CSV table of C-alpha atoms in Angstrom, one decimal:
chain,number,residue,atom,x,y,z
A,1,GLY,CA,0.2,-0.1,0.0
A,2,ALA,CA,1.0,3.7,-0.3
A,3,VAL,CA,3.3,5.2,2.4
A,4,VAL,CA,2.4,8.5,4.3
A,5,SER,CA,4.9,9.9,6.8
A,6,GLN,CA,4.5,12.4,9.5
A,7,HIS,CA,7.1,14.5,11.3
A,8,PRO,CA,7.5,14.8,14.1
A,9,SER,CA,6.1,11.5,15.6
A,10,ARG,CA,6.2,13.3,19.0
A,11,VAL,CA,6.3,17.1,20.3
A,12,ILE,CA,6.2,18.7,23.6
A,13,CYS,CA,6.1,22.6,23.6
A,14,LYS,CA,5.1,25.5,26.0
A,15,SER,CA,1.8,27.1,25.9
A,16,GLY,CA,2.0,30.0,23.6
A,17,THR,CA,4.2,28.6,21.1
A,18,SER,CA,3.6,27.4,17.6
A,19,VAL,CA,4.2,23.7,16.2
A,20,LYS,CA,4.2,22.8,12.8
A,21,ILE,CA,3.5,18.9,11.8
A,22,GLU,CA,4.4,17.7,8.2
A,23,CYS,CA,2.6,15.1,6.4
A,24,ARG,CA,4.2,13.5,3.3
A,25,SER,CA,3.2,11.1,0.6
A,26,LEU,CA,6.3,9.2,0.0
A,27,ASP,CA,5.4,7.0,-3.1
A,28,PHE,CA,2.6,8.7,-4.6
A,29,GLN,CA,1.1,12.3,-5.3
A,30,ALA,CA,-1.7,13.4,-3.4
A,31,THR,CA,-3.8,16.6,-4.5
A,32,THR,CA,-5.9,16.2,-1.4
A,33,MET,CA,-4.8,15.4,2.2
A,34,PHE,CA,-6.9,15.3,5.3
A,35,TRP,CA,-5.9,16.4,8.9
A,36,TYR,CA,-7.6,14.6,11.9
A,37,ARG,CA,-7.3,14.8,15.6
A,38,GLN,CA,-8.0,12.0,17.9
A,39,PHE,CA,-8.6,12.1,21.6
A,40,PRO,CA,-8.0,9.0,23.9
A,41,LYS,CA,-10.4,6.2,23.0
A,42,GLN,CA,-12.4,8.1,20.6
A,43,SER,CA,-12.7,7.9,16.8
A,44,LEU,CA,-10.9,10.1,14.3
A,45,MET,CA,-12.4,13.7,14.2
A,46,LEU,CA,-11.8,15.3,10.6
A,47,MET,CA,-10.3,19.1,11.0
A,48,ALA,CA,-9.8,20.1,7.6
A,49,THR,CA,-9.2,19.0,4.1
A,50,SER,CA,-6.0,20.2,2.5
A,51,ASN,CA,-6.1,21.0,-1.4
A,52,GLU,CA,-2.8,21.3,-3.2
A,53,GLY,CA,-2.7,24.9,-4.4
A,54,SER,CA,-5.8,26.0,-2.8
A,55,LYS,CA,-7.1,27.2,0.6
A,56,ALA,CA,-7.8,24.2,3.0
A,57,THR,CA,-11.5,23.7,3.9
A,58,TYR,CA,-12.2,23.4,7.5
A,59,GLU,CA,-14.9,21.4,9.5
A,60,GLN,CA,-17.6,23.2,11.6
A,61,GLY,CA,-16.0,24.4,14.9
A,62,VAL,CA,-12.3,24.2,13.8
A,63,GLU,CA,-10.5,27.4,13.9
A,64,LYS,CA,-8.5,28.2,10.6
A,65,ASP,CA,-6.5,30.9,12.0
A,66,LYS,CA,-5.3,28.6,14.9
A,67,PHE,CA,-4.8,25.5,12.7
A,68,LEU,CA,-3.0,26.9,9.8
A,69,ILE,CA,-2.7,24.4,6.8
A,70,ASN,CA,-0.5,24.7,3.7
A,71,HIS,CA,-0.2,22.0,0.8
A,72,ALA,CA,2.5,23.3,-1.1
A,73,SER,CA,3.1,20.6,-3.3
A,74,LEU,CA,1.7,17.2,-4.5
A,75,THR,CA,3.6,15.3,-1.6
A,76,LEU,CA,3.6,17.8,1.4
A,77,SER,CA,1.1,19.2,3.6
A,78,THR,CA,1.6,21.1,6.7
A,79,LEU,CA,-0.5,21.9,10.0
A,80,THR,CA,0.6,24.5,12.1
A,81,VAL,CA,-0.9,24.8,15.6
A,82,THR,CA,-0.6,28.5,16.4
A,83,SER,CA,-0.1,29.7,20.1
A,84,ALA,CA,-1.0,26.3,21.3
A,85,HIS,CA,-2.6,25.9,24.8
A,86,PRO,CA,-2.9,22.6,26.9
A,87,GLU,CA,-6.4,22.0,25.5
A,88,ASP,CA,-4.6,21.6,21.9
A,89,SER,CA,-2.7,18.4,23.2
A,90,SER,CA,-3.9,15.6,21.2
A,91,PHE,CA,-3.1,13.1,18.5
A,92,TYR,CA,-2.8,14.6,15.1
A,93,ILE,CA,-3.1,12.3,12.1
A,94,CYS,CA,-3.0,13.0,8.5
A,95,SER,CA,-4.1,11.0,5.6
A,96,ALA,CA,-3.4,11.4,1.8
A,97,TRP,CA,-6.0,10.5,-0.7
A,98,THR,CA,-5.5,8.5,-3.8
A,99,SER,CA,-7.9,7.4,-6.9
A,100,GLY,CA,-8.0,5.1,-9.5
A,101,ASP,CA,-10.9,3.6,-11.5
A,102,ASN,CA,-13.5,4.0,-8.8
A,103,THR,CA,-11.3,2.9,-6.1
A,104,ASP,CA,-10.7,5.9,-3.8
A,105,THR,CA,-8.7,5.2,-0.8
A,106,GLN,CA,-7.1,7.1,2.1
A,107,TYR,CA,-3.9,6.1,3.6
A,108,PHE,CA,-2.8,7.5,7.0
A,109,GLY,CA,0.2,8.7,8.6
A,110,PRO,CA,1.6,7.3,11.7
A,111,GLY,CA,0.4,10.4,13.8
A,112,THR,CA,2.0,13.1,15.9
A,113,ARG,CA,1.5,13.1,19.5
A,114,LEU,CA,1.3,16.8,20.7
A,115,THR,CA,1.7,17.7,24.4
A,116,VAL,CA,1.3,21.2,25.3
A,117,LEU,CA,2.5,22.2,28.8
B,1,GLY,CA,-23.8,15.1,10.2
B,2,GLN,CA,-23.5,11.7,8.8
B,3,GLN,CA,-22.7,8.7,11.2
B,4,LEU,CA,-21.7,5.2,11.1
B,5,ASN,CA,-23.1,2.9,13.7
B,6,GLN,CA,-20.2,0.6,14.5
B,7,SER,CA,-20.9,-2.6,16.6
B,8,PRO,CA,-19.8,-4.0,19.1
B,9,GLN,CA,-17.9,-1.2,20.9
B,10,SER,CA,-15.4,-3.7,22.3
B,11,MET,CA,-15.0,-7.5,22.5
B,12,PHE,CA,-13.0,-9.9,24.7
B,13,ILE,CA,-12.3,-13.2,23.1
B,14,GLN,CA,-10.2,-16.1,23.4
B,15,GLU,CA,-7.1,-16.8,21.0
B,16,GLY,CA,-8.4,-18.8,18.1
B,17,GLU,CA,-11.9,-17.7,18.2
B,18,ASP,CA,-13.4,-15.8,15.0
B,19,VAL,CA,-14.4,-12.2,15.3
B,20,SER,CA,-17.2,-10.3,13.4
B,21,MET,CA,-18.1,-6.7,13.6
B,22,ASN,CA,-20.1,-4.4,11.4
B,23,CYS,CA,-21.1,-0.8,10.5
B,24,THR,CA,-24.6,0.5,9.6
B,25,SER,CA,-25.6,3.8,8.1
B,26,SER,CA,-28.8,5.6,7.0
B,27,SER,CA,-26.8,6.9,4.1
B,28,ILE,CA,-25.8,5.1,1.0
B,29,PHE,CA,-22.0,4.8,0.6
B,30,ASN,CA,-19.9,4.2,-2.6
B,31,THR,CA,-16.9,2.8,-0.7
B,32,TRP,CA,-16.3,1.1,2.4
B,33,LEU,CA,-13.0,1.0,4.2
B,34,TRP,CA,-11.9,-1.0,7.1
B,35,TYR,CA,-8.8,0.1,9.3
B,36,LYS,CA,-7.0,-1.1,12.2
B,37,GLN,CA,-5.3,1.1,14.6
B,38,ASP,CA,-2.8,0.1,17.2
B,39,PRO,CA,-2.0,2.4,20.2
B,40,GLY,CA,0.0,5.4,19.4
B,41,GLU,CA,-0.1,4.7,15.8
B,42,GLY,CA,-2.1,5.7,12.7
B,43,PRO,CA,-5.0,3.7,11.3
B,44,VAL,CA,-3.7,1.1,8.8
B,45,LEU,CA,-5.9,0.1,5.7
B,46,LEU,CA,-7.0,-3.6,5.9
B,47,ILE,CA,-9.5,-3.8,3.2
B,48,ALA,CA,-11.3,-1.5,0.8
B,49,LEU,CA,-14.6,-2.3,-0.7
B,50,TYR,CA,-16.0,-0.6,-3.9
B,51,LYS,CA,-19.0,-2.5,-5.2
B,52,ALA,CA,-22.4,-3.7,-3.5
B,53,GLY,CA,-22.2,-7.2,-2.4
B,54,GLU,CA,-18.4,-7.2,-2.9
B,55,LEU,CA,-16.8,-9.9,-0.7
B,56,THR,CA,-12.9,-9.4,-0.1
B,57,SER,CA,-10.3,-11.4,1.7
B,58,ASN,CA,-7.0,-10.4,3.1
B,59,GLY,CA,-5.4,-13.2,5.0
B,60,ARG,CA,-7.6,-14.3,7.8
B,61,LEU,CA,-9.8,-11.2,7.5
B,62,THR,CA,-12.9,-11.0,5.1
B,63,ALA,CA,-15.0,-8.0,4.6
B,64,GLN,CA,-18.3,-7.3,2.8
B,65,PHE,CA,-20.0,-4.6,1.0
B,66,GLY,CA,-23.8,-4.7,1.9
B,67,ILE,CA,-26.1,-5.0,-0.8
B,68,THR,CA,-28.3,-2.0,0.2
B,69,ARG,CA,-24.8,-0.1,0.5
B,70,LYS,CA,-25.7,1.0,3.9
B,71,ASP,CA,-23.8,-1.4,5.9
B,72,SER,CA,-20.5,-3.6,5.8
B,73,PHE,CA,-19.0,-6.3,8.1
B,74,LEU,CA,-15.5,-7.6,8.8
B,75,ASN,CA,-14.8,-11.0,10.0
B,76,ILE,CA,-11.4,-12.3,11.4
B,77,SER,CA,-10.9,-15.7,11.6
B,78,ALA,CA,-8.9,-17.8,14.0
B,79,SER,CA,-7.8,-14.9,16.1
B,80,ILE,CA,-4.1,-14.3,17.3
B,81,PRO,CA,-2.6,-11.9,19.9
B,82,SER,CA,-1.5,-9.3,17.0
B,83,ASP,CA,-4.9,-8.9,16.1
B,84,VAL,CA,-5.5,-6.9,19.4
B,85,GLY,CA,-6.2,-3.3,18.5
B,86,ILE,CA,-9.0,-1.0,17.5
B,87,TYR,CA,-10.9,-1.4,14.3
B,88,PHE,CA,-12.7,1.3,12.3
B,89,CYS,CA,-15.0,1.2,9.5
B,90,ALA,CA,-15.1,4.3,7.3
B,91,GLY,CA,-17.6,5.1,4.5
B,92,GLN,CA,-17.2,7.5,1.7
B,93,LEU,CA,-20.3,9.1,0.3
B,94,THR,CA,-20.9,9.1,-3.6
B,95,GLY,CA,-19.1,12.5,-4.8
B,96,ALA,CA,-17.1,13.1,-1.7
B,97,GLN,CA,-13.7,12.5,-0.7
B,98,LYS,CA,-14.2,12.8,3.1
B,99,LEU,CA,-14.5,9.8,5.4
B,100,VAL,CA,-17.2,8.9,7.8
B,101,PHE,CA,-15.9,6.9,10.5
B,102,GLY,CA,-17.3,4.5,12.9
B,103,GLN,CA,-16.7,4.8,16.5
B,104,GLY,CA,-14.3,1.7,16.5
B,105,THR,CA,-14.3,-1.7,18.1
B,106,ARG,CA,-11.7,-2.5,20.8
B,107,LEU,CA,-10.7,-6.1,20.5
B,108,THR,CA,-9.0,-7.7,23.4
B,109,ILE,CA,-7.6,-11.2,23.1
B,110,ASN,CA,-7.1,-13.5,26.2
B,111,PRO,CA,-4.2,-15.9,25.6
């Protein structure tokens, strides 16, 4: 299957700082990537859809000025958590969308554990 | 918003037993995906289904796309310790790229 990487895998930061998370599709091009967050023992919650070369589409209730998304190339999307606070601590996961002949699939990255002190 | 009802929420079984879980929805999906997530990791794709009635296997795993396109099941035969984890179903609506996720099924295996 297709491979998606995330960096860093784990980050600890002080409250008020900004954190950037990278998501890369390693062996395919992805015009669309997705960013999720996941709280303990819960399912994945979609935050935004990242489209290469255009603005991201945010889900209802997700602050676009706090969670900045940039999809600069067909293999890279970044999520920047600005002015992070302890309540932003979570597991952030990206996915990349691939499509064939009626065979759309999403492959997920390994996730980034963010802890805000 | 769209929701998928996944059941059971958790399962406690003995090694060697077969496992069955399913997802249902009030909406029609054109794609069903099954993922497994280990602690601290991202979901890993197990099986993808694209046609109503499709039955697909991946080793000891078998999944089916329901005829009504509103449900799907995943079976695991002869469970082994490494099957432990959380299994998620996900559906994709026609014309949409976003996935709708089930709540997950947490599988625990007693040796």
